[in-house]
CSV table of C-alpha atoms in Angstrom, one decimal:
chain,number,residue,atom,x,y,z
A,1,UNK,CA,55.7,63.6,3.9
A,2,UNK,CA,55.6,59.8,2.9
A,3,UNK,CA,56.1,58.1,-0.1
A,4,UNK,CA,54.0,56.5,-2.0
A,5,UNK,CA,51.1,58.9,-2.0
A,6,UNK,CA,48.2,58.5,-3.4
A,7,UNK,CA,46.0,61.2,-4.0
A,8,UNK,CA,42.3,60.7,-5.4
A,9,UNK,CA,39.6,63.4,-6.6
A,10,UNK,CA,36.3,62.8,-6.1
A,11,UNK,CA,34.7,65.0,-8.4
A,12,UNK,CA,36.5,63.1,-11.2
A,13,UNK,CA,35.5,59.8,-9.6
A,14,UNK,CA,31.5,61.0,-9.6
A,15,UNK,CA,32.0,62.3,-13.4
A,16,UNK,CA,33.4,58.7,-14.5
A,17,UNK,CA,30.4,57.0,-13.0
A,18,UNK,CA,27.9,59.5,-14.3
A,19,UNK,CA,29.6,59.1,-17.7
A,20,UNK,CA,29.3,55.3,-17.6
A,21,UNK,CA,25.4,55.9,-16.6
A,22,UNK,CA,25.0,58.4,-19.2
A,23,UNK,CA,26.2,55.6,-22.1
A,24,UNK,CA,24.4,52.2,-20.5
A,25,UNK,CA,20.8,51.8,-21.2
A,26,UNK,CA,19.3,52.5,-17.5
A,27,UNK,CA,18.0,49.1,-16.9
A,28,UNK,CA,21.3,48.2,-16.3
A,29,UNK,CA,22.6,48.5,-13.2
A,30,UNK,CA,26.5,49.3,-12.2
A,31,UNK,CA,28.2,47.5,-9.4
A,32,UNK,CA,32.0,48.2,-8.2
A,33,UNK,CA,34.4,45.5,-7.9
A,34,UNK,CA,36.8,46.6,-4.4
A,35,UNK,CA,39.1,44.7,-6.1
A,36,UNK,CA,40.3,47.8,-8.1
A,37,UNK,CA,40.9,49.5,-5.4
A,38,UNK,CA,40.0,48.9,-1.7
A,39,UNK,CA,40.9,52.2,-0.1
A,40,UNK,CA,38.1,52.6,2.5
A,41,UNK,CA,37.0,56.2,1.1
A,42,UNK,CA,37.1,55.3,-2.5
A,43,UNK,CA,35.0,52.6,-1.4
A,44,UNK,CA,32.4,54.6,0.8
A,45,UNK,CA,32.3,57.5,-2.3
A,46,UNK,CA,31.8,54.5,-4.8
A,47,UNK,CA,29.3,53.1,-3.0
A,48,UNK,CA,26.7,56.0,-3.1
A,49,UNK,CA,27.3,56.3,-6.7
A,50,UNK,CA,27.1,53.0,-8.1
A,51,UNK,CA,23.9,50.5,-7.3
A,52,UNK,CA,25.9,47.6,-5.7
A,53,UNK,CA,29.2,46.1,-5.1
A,54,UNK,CA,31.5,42.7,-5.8
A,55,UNK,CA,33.7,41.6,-3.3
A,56,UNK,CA,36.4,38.7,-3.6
A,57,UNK,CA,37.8,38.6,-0.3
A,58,UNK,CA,36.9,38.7,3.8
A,59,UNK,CA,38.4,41.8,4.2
A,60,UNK,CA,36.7,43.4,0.7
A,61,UNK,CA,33.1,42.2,2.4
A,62,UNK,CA,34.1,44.1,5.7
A,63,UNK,CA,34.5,47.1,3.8
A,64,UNK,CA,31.0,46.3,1.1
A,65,UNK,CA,29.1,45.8,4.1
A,66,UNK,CA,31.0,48.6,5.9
A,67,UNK,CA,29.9,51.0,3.2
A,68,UNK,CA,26.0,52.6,2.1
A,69,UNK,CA,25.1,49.6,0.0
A,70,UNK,CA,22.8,47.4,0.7
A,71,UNK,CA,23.3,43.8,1.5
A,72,UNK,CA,20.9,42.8,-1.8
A,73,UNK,CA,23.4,45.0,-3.7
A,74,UNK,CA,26.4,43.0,-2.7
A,75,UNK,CA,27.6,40.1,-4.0
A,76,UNK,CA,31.1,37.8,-3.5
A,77,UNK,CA,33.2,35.9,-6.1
A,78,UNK,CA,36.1,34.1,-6.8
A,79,UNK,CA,37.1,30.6,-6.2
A,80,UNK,CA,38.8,29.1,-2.5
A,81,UNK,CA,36.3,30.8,-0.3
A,82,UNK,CA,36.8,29.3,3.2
A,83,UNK,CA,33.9,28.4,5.2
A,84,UNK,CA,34.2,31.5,7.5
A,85,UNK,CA,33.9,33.4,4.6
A,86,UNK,CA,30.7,31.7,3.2
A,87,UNK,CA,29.3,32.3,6.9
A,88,UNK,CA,29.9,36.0,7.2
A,89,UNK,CA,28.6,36.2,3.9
A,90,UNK,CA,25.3,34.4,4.4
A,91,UNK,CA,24.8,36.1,7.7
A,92,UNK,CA,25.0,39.1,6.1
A,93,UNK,CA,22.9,38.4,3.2
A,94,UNK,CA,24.9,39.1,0.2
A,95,UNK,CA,24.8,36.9,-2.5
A,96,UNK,CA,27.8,34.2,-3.2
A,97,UNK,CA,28.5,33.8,-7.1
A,98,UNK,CA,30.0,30.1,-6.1
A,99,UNK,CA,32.1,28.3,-8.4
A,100,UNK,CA,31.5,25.0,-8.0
A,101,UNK,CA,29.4,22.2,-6.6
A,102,UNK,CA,31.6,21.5,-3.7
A,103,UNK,CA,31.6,25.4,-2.8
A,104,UNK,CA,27.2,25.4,-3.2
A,105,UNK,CA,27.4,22.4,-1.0
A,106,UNK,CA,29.5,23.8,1.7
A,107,UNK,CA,27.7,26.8,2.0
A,108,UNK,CA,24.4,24.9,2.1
A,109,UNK,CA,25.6,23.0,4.8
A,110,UNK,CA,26.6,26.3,6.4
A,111,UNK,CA,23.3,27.9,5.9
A,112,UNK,CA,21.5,25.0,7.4
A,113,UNK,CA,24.1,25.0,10.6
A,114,UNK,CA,23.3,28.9,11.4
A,115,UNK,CA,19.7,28.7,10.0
A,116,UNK,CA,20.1,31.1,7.3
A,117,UNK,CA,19.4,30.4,3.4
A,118,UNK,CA,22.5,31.3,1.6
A,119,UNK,CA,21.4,33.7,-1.3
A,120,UNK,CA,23.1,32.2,-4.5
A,121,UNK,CA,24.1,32.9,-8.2
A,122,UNK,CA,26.2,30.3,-10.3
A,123,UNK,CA,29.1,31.6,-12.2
A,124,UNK,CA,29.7,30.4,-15.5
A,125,UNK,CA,32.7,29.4,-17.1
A,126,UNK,CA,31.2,30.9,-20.7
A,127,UNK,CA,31.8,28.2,-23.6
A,128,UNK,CA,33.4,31.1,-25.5
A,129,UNK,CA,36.2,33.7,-25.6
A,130,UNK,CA,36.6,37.5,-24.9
A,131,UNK,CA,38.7,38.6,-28.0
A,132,UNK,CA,41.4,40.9,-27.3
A,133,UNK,CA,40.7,41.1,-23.4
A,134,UNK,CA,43.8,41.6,-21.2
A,135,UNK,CA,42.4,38.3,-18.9
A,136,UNK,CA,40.1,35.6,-20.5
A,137,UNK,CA,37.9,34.3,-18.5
A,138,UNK,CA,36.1,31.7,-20.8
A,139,UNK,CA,36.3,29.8,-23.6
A,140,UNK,CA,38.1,26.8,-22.1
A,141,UNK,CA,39.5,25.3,-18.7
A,142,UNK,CA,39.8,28.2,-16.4
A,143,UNK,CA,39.8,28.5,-12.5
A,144,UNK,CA,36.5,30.7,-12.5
A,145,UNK,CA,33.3,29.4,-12.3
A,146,UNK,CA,31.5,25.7,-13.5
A,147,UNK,CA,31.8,25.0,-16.8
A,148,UNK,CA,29.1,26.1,-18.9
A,149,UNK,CA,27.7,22.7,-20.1
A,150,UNK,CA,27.9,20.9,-16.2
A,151,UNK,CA,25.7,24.3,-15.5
A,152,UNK,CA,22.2,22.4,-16.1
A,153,UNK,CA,22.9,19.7,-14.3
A,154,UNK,CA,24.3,21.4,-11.3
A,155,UNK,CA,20.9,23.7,-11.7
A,156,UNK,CA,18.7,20.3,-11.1
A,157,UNK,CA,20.4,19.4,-8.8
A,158,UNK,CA,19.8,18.8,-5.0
A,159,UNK,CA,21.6,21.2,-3.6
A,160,UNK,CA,19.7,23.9,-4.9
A,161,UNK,CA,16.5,22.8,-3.1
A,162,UNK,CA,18.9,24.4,0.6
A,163,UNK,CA,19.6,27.8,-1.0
A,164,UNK,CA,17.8,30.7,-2.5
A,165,UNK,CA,18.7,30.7,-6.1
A,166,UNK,CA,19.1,34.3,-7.3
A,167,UNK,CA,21.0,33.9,-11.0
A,168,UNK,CA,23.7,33.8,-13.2
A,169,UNK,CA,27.7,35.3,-13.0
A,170,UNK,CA,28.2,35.2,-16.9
A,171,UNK,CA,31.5,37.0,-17.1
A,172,UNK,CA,34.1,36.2,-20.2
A,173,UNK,CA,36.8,38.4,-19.1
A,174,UNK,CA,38.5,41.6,-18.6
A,175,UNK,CA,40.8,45.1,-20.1
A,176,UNK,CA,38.8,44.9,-23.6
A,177,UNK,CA,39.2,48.3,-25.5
A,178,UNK,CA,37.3,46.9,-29.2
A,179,UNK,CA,33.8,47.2,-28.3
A,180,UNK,CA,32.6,45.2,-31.4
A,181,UNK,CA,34.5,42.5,-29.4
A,182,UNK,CA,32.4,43.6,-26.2
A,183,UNK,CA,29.2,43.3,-28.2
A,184,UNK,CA,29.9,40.2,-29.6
A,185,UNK,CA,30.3,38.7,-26.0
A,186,UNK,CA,26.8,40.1,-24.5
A,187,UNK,CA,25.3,38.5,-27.3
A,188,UNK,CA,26.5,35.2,-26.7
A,189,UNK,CA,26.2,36.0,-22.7
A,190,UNK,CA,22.6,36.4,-23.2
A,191,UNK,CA,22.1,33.5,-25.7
A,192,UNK,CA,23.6,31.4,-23.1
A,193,UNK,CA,21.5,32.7,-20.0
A,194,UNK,CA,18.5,32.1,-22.1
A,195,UNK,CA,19.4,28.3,-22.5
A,196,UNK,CA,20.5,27.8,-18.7
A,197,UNK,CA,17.7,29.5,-17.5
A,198,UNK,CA,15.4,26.4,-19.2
A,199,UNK,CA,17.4,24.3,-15.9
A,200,UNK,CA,16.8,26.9,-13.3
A,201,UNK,CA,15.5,25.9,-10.5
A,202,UNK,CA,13.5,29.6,-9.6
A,203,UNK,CA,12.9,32.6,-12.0
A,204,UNK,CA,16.1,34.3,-12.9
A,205,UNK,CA,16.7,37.5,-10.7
A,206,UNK,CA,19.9,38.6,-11.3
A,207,UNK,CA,21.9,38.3,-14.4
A,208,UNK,CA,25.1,39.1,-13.6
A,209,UNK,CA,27.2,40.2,-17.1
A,210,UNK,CA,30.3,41.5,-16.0
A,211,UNK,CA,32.6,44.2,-17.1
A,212,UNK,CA,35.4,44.1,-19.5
A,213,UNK,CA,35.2,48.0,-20.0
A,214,UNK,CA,39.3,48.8,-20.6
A,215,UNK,CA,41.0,51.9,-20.2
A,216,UNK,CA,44.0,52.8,-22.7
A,217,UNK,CA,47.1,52.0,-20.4
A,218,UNK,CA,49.6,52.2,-23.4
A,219,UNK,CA,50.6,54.9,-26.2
A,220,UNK,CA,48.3,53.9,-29.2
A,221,UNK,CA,45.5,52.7,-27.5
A,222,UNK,CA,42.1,53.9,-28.1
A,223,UNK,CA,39.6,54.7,-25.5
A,224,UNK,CA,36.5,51.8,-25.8
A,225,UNK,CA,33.1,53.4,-27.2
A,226,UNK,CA,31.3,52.7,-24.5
A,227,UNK,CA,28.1,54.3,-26.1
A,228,UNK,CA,27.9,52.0,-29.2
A,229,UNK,CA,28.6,49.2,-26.2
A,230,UNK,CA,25.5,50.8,-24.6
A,231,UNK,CA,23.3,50.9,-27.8
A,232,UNK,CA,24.1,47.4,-28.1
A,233,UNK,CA,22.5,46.4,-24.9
A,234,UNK,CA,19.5,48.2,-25.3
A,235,UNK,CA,18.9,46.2,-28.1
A,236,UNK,CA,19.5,42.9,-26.6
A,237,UNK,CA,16.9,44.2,-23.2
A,238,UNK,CA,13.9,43.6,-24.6
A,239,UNK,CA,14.7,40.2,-25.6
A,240,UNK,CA,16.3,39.5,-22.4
A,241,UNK,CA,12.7,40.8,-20.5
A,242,UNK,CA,10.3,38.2,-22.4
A,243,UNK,CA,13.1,35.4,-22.0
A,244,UNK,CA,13.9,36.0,-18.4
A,245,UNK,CA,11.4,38.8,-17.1
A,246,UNK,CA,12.8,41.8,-15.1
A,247,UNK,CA,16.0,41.0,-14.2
């Protein structure tokens, strides 16, 4: 008898994901980012439909790890983690996308106080644009990720000798309904993989490409073709398979 309410069907929920499968080449896997929305049940649902989740937060780990997915499946982004954060993370066994060299060394020193290697992936500030995406998250100075061309060094670097390197966070931004657009971003998110991988310290095991699917919030707006998106990565996977093997 309160307002707001917020009422959610699951059915529809299940559909969406199985429509999303249906369109993506089946190599590629489909994680949910809690950030969209952390109810606990939407989360629990999500996670027996999708193959992993991303987390940005303490309290959206306590609901991943909460949840049916598996700590390999989860991983944690976004810049400012605190210390307590890296340590729940890397005693759980998710892997941190960390954003800089300060946050790989801090949770290397972590891991080596609890005696636990953290499981790592760098995220990349991409050296190019999303067009038309409601939030860029490349192309310039932005407060996600290191920089694409510090990303080799940072790969030789010490540090990495106190983690397990897993791969890359490649993710150029968000709300993008053109999928030509879309396309044109995998491409150079592969190209760009390929070339850091040459500085990787391990083999790449996850490749982490991020969304940018939109949905048409205003009158006018087209829904995005997600299947010519789809075709468009099975193209680019058997490239990506003799460049990096099976990520």
């Amino acid at each position: 008898g309160r307002t707001p309410f917020y009422a959610y069907d699951s059915r529809a929920i299940a559909d969406r994901v199985s429509q999303l499968r249906a369109a993506l080449p089946r190599a590629i896997s489909i994680h949910y980012a809690i950030k969209a929305n952390p109810m606990p049940e939407v989360v629990k649902l999500l996670a027996e439909q999708v193959d992993g989740l991303d987390v940005a937060s303490a309290g959206e780990l306590e609901l991943a790890l909460a949840s049916a997915a598996a700590a390999d499946n989860i991983s944690f982004a976004g810049p400012g983690k605190t210390d307590a954060e890296l340590r729940r993370a890397i005693e759980a066994g998710i892997t941190l996308n960390v954003e800089s060299r300060g946050e790989l060394r801090r949770a290397a020193s972590v891991g080596a106080a609890i005696g636990i290697e953290p499981r790592v992936a760098i995220r990349v500030n991409p050296d190019f644009a999303l067009k038309s995406s409601g939030m860029q998250m490349g192309g310039g100075p932005k407060a996600f990720g290191v920089d694409a061309e510090a990303v080799p060094d940072l790969l030789r670097g010490p540090e990495m000798t106190d983690v397990h390197f897993r791969g890359l966070h490649i993710y150029g931004g968000s709300q993008n309904l053109q999928a030509e657009h879309l396309i044109a971003a995998y491409r150079a998110t592969f190209e760009l993989a390929y070339r850091l991988a040459e500085d990787a310290p391990s083999a790449i095991e996850t490749l982490n490409i991020g969304g940018g699917f939109g949905i048409p919030y205003f009158p006018g707006e087209l829904p995005l073709d997600i299947r010519r998106v789809g075709d468009a990565l099975a193209d680019q996977l058997p490239r990506c398979r003799e460049r990096l093997g099976p990520v």
